[in-house]
mmCIF file of C-alpha atoms and ligand atoms in Angstrom:
data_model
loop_
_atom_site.group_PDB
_atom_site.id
_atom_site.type_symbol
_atom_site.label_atom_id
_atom_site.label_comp_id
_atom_site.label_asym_id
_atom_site.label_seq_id
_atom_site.Cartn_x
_atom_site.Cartn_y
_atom_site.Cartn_z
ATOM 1 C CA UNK A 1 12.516 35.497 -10.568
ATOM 2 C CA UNK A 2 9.780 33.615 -12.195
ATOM 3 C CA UNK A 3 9.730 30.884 -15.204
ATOM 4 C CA UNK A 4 8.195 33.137 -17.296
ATOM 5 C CA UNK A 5 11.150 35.398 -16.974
ATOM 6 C CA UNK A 6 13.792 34.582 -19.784
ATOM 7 C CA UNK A 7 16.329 35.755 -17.889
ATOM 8 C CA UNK A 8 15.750 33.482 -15.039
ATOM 9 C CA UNK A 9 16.562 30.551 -17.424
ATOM 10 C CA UNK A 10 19.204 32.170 -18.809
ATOM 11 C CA UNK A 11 20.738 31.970 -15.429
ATOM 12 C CA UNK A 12 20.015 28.697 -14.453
ATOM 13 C CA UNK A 13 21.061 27.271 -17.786
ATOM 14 C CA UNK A 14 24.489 29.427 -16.775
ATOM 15 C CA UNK A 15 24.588 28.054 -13.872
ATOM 16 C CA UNK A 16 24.352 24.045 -15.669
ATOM 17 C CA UNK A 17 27.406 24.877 -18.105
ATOM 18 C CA UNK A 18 29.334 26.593 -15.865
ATOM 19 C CA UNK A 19 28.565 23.805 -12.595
ATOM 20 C CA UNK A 20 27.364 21.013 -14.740
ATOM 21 C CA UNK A 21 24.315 21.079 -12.137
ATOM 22 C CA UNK A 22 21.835 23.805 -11.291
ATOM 23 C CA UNK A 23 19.104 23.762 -8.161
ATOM 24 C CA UNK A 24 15.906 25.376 -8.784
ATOM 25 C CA UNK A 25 13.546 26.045 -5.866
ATOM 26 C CA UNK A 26 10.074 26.324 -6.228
ATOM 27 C CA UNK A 27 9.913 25.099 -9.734
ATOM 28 C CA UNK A 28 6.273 23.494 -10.714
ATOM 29 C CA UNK A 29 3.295 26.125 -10.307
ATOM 30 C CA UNK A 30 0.933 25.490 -7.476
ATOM 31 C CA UNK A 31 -1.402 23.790 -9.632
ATOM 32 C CA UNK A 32 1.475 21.513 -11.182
ATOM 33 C CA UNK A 33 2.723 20.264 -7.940
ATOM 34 C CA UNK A 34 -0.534 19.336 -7.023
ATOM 35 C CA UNK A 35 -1.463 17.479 -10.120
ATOM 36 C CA UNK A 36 2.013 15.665 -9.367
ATOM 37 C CA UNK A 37 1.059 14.835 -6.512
ATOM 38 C CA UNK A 38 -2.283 13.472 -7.136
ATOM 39 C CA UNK A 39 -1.656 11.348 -10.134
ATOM 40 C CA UNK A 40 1.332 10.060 -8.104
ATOM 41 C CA UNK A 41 -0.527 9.097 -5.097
ATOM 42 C CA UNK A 42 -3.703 7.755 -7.386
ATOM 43 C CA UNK A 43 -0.916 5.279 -9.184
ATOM 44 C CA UNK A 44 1.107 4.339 -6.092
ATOM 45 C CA UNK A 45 -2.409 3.336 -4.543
ATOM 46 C CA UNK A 46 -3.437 1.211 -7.702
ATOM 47 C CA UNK A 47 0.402 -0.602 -7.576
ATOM 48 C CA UNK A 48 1.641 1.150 -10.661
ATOM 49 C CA UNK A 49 5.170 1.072 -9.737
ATOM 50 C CA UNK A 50 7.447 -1.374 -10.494
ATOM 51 C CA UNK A 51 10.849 -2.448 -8.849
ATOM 52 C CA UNK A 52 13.703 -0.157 -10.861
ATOM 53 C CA UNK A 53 16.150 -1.825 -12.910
ATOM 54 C CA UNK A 54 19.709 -1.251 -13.962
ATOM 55 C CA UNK A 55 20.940 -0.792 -17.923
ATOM 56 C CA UNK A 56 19.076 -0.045 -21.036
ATOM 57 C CA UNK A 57 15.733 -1.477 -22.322
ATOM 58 C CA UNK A 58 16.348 -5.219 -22.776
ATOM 59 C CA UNK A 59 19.272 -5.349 -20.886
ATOM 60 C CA UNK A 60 17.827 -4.478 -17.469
ATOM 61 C CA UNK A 61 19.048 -6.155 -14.594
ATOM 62 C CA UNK A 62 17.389 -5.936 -11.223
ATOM 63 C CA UNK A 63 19.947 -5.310 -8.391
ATOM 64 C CA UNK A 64 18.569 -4.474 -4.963
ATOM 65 C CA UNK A 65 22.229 -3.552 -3.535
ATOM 66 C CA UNK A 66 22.301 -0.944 -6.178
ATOM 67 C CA UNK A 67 19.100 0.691 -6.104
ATOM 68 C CA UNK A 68 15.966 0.379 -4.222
ATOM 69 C CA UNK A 69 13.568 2.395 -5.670
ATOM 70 C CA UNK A 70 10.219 1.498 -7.353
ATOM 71 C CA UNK A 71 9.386 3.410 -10.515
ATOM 72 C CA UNK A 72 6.550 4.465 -13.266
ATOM 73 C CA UNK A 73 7.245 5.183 -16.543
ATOM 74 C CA UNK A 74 5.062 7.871 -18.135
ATOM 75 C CA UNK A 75 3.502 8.550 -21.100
ATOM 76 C CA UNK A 76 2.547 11.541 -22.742
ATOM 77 C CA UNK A 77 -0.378 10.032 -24.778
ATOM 78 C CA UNK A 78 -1.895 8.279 -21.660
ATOM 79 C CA UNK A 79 -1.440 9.932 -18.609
ATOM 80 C CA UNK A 80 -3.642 12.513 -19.395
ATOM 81 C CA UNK A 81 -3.244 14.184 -15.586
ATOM 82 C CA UNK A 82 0.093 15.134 -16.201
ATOM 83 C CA UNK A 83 -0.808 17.400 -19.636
ATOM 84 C CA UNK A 84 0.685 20.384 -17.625
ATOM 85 C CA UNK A 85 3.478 19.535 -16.465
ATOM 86 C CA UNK A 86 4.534 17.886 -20.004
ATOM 87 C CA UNK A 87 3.771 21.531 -21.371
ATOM 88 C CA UNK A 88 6.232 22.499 -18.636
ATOM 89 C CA UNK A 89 9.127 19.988 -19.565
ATOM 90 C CA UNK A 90 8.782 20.537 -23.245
ATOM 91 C CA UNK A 91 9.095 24.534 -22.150
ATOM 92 C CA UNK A 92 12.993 23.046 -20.180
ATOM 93 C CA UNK A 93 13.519 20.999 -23.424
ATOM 94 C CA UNK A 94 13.699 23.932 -25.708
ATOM 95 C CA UNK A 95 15.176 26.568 -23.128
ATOM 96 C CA UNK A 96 18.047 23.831 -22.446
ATOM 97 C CA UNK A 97 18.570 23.737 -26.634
ATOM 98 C CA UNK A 98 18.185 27.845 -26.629
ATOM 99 C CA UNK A 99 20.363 28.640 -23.982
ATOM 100 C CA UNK A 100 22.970 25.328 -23.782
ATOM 101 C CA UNK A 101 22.927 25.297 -27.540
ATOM 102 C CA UNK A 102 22.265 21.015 -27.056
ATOM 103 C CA UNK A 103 19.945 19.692 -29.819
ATOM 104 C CA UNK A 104 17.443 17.710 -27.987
ATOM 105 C CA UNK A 105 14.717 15.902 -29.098
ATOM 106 C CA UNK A 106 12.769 14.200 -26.563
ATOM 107 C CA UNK A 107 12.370 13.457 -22.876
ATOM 108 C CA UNK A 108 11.762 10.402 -20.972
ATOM 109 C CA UNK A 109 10.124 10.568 -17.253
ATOM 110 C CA UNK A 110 9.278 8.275 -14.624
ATOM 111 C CA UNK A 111 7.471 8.715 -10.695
ATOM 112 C CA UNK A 112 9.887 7.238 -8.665
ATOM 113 C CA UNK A 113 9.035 6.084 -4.942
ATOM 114 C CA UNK A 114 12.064 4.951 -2.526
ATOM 115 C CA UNK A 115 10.592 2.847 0.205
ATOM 116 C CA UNK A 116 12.143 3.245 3.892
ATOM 117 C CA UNK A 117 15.738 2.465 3.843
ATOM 118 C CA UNK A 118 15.929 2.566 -0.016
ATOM 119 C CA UNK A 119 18.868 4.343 -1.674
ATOM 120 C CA UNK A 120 21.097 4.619 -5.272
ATOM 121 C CA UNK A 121 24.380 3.856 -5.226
ATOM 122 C CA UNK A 122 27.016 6.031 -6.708
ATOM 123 C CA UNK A 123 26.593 6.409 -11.030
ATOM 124 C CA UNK A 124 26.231 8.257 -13.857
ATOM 125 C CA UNK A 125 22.828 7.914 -16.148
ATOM 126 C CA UNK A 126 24.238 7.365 -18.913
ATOM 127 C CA UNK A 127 24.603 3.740 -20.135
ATOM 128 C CA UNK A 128 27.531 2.375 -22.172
ATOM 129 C CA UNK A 129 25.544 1.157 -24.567
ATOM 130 C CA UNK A 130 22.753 3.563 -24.384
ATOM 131 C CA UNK A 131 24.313 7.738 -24.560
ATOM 132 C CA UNK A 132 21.375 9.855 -25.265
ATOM 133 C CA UNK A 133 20.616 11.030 -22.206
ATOM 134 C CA UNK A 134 22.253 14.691 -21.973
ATOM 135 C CA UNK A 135 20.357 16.222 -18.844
ATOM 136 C CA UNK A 136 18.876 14.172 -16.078
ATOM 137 C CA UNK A 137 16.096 16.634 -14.007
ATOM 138 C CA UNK A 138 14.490 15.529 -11.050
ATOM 139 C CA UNK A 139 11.941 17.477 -8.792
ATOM 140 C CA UNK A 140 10.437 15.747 -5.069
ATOM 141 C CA UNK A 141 7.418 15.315 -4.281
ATOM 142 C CA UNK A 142 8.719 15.080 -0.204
ATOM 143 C CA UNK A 143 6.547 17.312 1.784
ATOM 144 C CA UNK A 144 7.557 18.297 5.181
ATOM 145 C CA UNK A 145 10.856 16.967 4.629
ATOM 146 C CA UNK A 146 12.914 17.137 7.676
ATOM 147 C CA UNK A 147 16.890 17.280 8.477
ATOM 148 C CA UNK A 148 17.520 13.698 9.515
ATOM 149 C CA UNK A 149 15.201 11.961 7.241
ATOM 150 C CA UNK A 150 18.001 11.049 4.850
ATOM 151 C CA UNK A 151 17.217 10.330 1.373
ATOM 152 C CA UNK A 152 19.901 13.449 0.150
ATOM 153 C CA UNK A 153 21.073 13.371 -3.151
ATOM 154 C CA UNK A 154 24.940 13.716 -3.117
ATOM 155 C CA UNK A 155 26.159 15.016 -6.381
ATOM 156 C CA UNK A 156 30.241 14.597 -6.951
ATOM 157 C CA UNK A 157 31.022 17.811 -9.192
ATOM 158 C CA UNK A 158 34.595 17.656 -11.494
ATOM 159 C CA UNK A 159 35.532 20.958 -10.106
ATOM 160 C CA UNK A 160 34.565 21.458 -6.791
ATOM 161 C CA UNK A 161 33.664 19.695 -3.240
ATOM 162 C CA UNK A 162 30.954 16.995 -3.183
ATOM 163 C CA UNK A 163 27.054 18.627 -1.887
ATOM 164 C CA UNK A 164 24.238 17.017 -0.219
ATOM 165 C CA UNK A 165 21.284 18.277 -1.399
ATOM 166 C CA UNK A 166 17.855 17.761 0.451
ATOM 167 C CA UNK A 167 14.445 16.294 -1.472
ATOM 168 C CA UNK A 168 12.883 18.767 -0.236
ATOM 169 C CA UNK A 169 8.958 19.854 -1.791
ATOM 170 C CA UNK A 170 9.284 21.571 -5.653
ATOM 171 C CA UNK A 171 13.127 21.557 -5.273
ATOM 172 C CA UNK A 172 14.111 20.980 -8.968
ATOM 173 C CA UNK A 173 17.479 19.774 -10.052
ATOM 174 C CA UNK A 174 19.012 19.350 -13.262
ATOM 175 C CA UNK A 175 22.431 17.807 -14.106
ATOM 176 C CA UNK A 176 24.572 16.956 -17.078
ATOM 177 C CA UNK A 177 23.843 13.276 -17.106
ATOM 178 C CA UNK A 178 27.233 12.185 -18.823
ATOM 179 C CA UNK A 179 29.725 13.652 -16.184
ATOM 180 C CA UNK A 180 28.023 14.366 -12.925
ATOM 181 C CA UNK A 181 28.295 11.397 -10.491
ATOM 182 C CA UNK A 182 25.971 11.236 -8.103
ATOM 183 C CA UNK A 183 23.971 8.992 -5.691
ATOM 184 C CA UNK A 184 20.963 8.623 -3.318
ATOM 185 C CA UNK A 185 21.598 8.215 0.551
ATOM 186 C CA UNK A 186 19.824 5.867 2.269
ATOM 187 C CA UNK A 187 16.391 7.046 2.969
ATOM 188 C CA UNK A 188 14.742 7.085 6.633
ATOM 189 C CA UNK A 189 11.104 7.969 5.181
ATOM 190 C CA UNK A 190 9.324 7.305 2.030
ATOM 191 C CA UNK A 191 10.605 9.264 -0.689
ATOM 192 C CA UNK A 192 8.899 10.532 -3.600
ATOM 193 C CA UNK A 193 9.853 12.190 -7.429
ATOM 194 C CA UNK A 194 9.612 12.735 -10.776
ATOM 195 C CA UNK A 195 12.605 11.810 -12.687
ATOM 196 C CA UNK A 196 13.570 12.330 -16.437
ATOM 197 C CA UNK A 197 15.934 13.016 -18.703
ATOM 198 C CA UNK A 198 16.138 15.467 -21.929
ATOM 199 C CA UNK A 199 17.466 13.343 -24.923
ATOM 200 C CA UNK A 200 19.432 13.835 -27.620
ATOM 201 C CA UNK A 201 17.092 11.359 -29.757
ATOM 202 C CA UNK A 202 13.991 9.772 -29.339
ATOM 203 C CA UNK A 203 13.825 6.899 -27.168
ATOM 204 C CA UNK A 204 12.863 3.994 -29.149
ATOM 205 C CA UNK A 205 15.736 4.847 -31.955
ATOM 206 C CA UNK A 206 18.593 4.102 -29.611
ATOM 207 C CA UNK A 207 19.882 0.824 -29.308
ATOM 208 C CA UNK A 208 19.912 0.578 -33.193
ATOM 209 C CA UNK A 209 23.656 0.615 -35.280
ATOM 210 C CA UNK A 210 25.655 2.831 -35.720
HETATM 211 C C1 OGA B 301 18.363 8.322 -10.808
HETATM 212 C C2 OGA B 301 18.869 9.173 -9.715
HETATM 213 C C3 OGA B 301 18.462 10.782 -7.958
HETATM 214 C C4 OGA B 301 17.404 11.279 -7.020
HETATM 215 O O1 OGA B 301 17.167 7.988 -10.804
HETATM 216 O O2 OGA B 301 19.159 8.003 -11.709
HETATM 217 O O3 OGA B 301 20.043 9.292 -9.601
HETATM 218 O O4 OGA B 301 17.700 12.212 -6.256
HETATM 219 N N1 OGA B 301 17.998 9.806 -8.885
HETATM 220 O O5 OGA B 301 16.295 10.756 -7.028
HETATM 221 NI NI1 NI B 302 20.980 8.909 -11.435
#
């Protein structure tokens, strides 16, 4: 089955409602990944990243026992490399809001880069004070990622048994961002991704009453 196959989304976007999570193999084209890839390697090298915070814009609090990852933000106007693989997330946006019936609006995405020992405690991505985040999707960037190099996402589903699931190269996953609890274990390598979410509304309107 192949992304330009609707009935391949169909099913995974099944597979979210039913499971509240759905793992995608192979996601990003060839010429995607490696674009990823690059432009992640070109920013790491020019110290892009930043150490991650916890909580909404202005109310970020840095908290290494929490999470240990360094992140960039990116932006659809300026990082120009990446004009793809936008295309391709806009494409999830409006399959999610076909086949999940959701209304969303926007995305937000950031590189993230877990140094050596670096993990995520247990959460959900949504904020108390911030709820517009409906799906979170991630994809890794790990290649030749081995058992015993850690770094596993452990998801915590309502209805069923907790899974470990490997970063392993182009492995996509997307998750309702409200209910699934879920967390990084430690990582014994480097570990690389692009992270997002699909929002209900535009970023810079939450935050303002009601
Ligand atoms: C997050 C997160 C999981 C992962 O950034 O909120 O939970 O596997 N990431 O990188
Ligand atoms: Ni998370």
């Amino acid at each position: 089955m192949t992304r330009e196959d609707d009935l391949c989304w169909q099913n995974w976007f099944d597979q979210l409602s039913i499971n509240d999570y759905v793992v995608i193999d192979n996601f990003l084209t060839t010429k995607e990944l490696k674009k990823t890839i690059d432009y992640f390697q070109k920013l790491n090298k020019r110290d892009k990243f930043a150490k991650a915070a916890i909580g909404s814009s202005g109310n970020e609090h840095i908290i290494s026992e929490i999470r240990g990852d360094y992140i960039y933000w990116l932006d659809a106007d300026k990082d120009n490399e990446m004009i793809e693989v936008f295309d391709t997330l806009t494409l999830v946006k409006r399959m999610i809001n076909r086949y999940c019936f959701l209304s969303l609006s926007d995305y937000e995405f950031h590189f993230a880069y877990y140094p050596s020992g670096g993990f995520y405690k247990k959460h959900l991505d949504q904020f108390s004070n911030r709820n517009n985040r409906m799906i979170s999707m991630i994809i890794y960037l790990n290649e030749n990622w081995k058992n015993g190099d850690g770094g596993e996402l452990k998801i915590y589903p309502n209805n069923s048994d907790s899974k470990t699931i490997e970063p392993i190269l182009n492995r996509c996953i997307l998750f309702k961002s409200d209910t699934l609890l879920h967390e990084v274990l430690k990582s014994n390598k480097p570990r690389k991704s692009l992270t997002g979410w699909m929002l209900y509304q535009p970023s810079p309107l939450i935050g303002v009453t009601p």
